[in-house]
Amino acid sequence: MEVEMFSRIKLKDGTVGNIVEVWKEGEDYEFEPADHSDFDDGAPLTYLIHIDDIAEVIA
């Protein structure tokens, strides 16, 4: 699985969003969910994820 900047991905928990930063030579990523409905509840805009959290690359 090849993940690059701005790849659209789906996490194993079903969350869909985009990669906005690549770290550690592609082992860790900054992920921005497409759904920001919980943003007003104090949820962060982006999350740090690991390659093992990714279920599929959509685009």
CSV table of C-alpha atoms in Angstrom, one decimal:
chain,number,residue,atom,x,y,z
A,1,MET,CA,0.0,0.0,0.0
A,2,GLU,CA,1.5,3.3,-1.1
A,3,VAL,CA,0.4,6.4,1.0
A,4,GLU,CA,1.4,9.9,-0.1
A,5,MET,CA,0.6,13.4,0.9
A,6,PHE,CA,-3.0,14.2,0.3
A,7,SER,CA,-4.0,10.6,-0.3
A,8,ARG,CA,-7.6,9.9,0.5
A,9,ILE,CA,-7.7,7.0,2.9
A,10,LYS,CA,-10.0,4.9,5.1
A,11,LEU,CA,-9.0,3.9,8.6
A,12,LYS,CA,-9.7,0.5,10.1
A,13,ASP,CA,-12.4,2.2,12.3
A,14,GLY,CA,-14.2,3.4,9.1
A,15,THR,CA,-13.1,7.0,9.3
A,16,VAL,CA,-12.4,8.6,5.9
A,17,GLY,CA,-10.1,11.5,5.4
A,18,ASN,CA,-6.8,12.8,3.9
A,19,ILE,CA,-3.1,12.5,4.7
A,20,VAL,CA,-1.8,16.0,5.3
A,21,GLU,CA,1.8,15.2,6.4
A,22,VAL,CA,4.1,12.2,6.2
A,23,TRP,CA,6.6,11.4,9.0
A,24,LYS,CA,9.2,8.8,9.8
A,25,GLU,CA,9.7,7.9,6.2
A,26,GLY,CA,6.1,6.8,5.8
A,27,GLU,CA,5.4,5.0,9.0
A,28,ASP,CA,3.5,7.8,10.7
A,29,TYR,CA,1.0,10.2,9.2
A,30,GLU,CA,-1.0,13.3,10.1
A,31,PHE,CA,-4.6,12.5,9.2
A,32,GLU,CA,-7.4,15.0,8.7
A,33,PRO,CA,-10.9,13.4,8.9
A,34,ALA,CA,-13.4,14.4,6.2
A,35,ASP,CA,-16.1,14.7,8.8
A,36,HIS,CA,-15.6,17.6,11.2
A,37,SER,CA,-19.0,17.4,12.9
A,38,ASP,CA,-17.3,16.8,16.3
A,39,PHE,CA,-14.9,19.7,15.9
A,40,ASP,CA,-17.2,22.0,18.0
A,41,ASP,CA,-17.0,19.4,20.8
A,42,GLY,CA,-13.3,20.0,21.1
A,43,ALA,CA,-12.0,17.3,18.8
A,44,PRO,CA,-8.7,18.0,17.1
A,45,LEU,CA,-8.6,19.0,13.5
A,46,THR,CA,-5.9,16.4,12.7
A,47,TYR,CA,-4.6,13.1,14.3
A,48,LEU,CA,-1.4,11.3,14.3
A,49,ILE,CA,-1.9,7.8,12.9
A,50,HIS,CA,0.4,4.8,12.1
A,51,ILE,CA,0.5,2.9,8.8
A,52,ASP,CA,-1.2,0.0,10.7
A,53,ASP,CA,-4.3,2.2,11.3
A,54,ILE,CA,-5.0,2.4,7.5
A,55,ALA,CA,-7.5,0.0,6.0
A,56,GLU,CA,-7.3,1.2,2.4
A,57,VAL,CA,-6.1,4.0,0.1
A,58,ILE,CA,-9.1,5.3,-1.8
A,59,ALA,CA,-7.3,7.8,-4.1
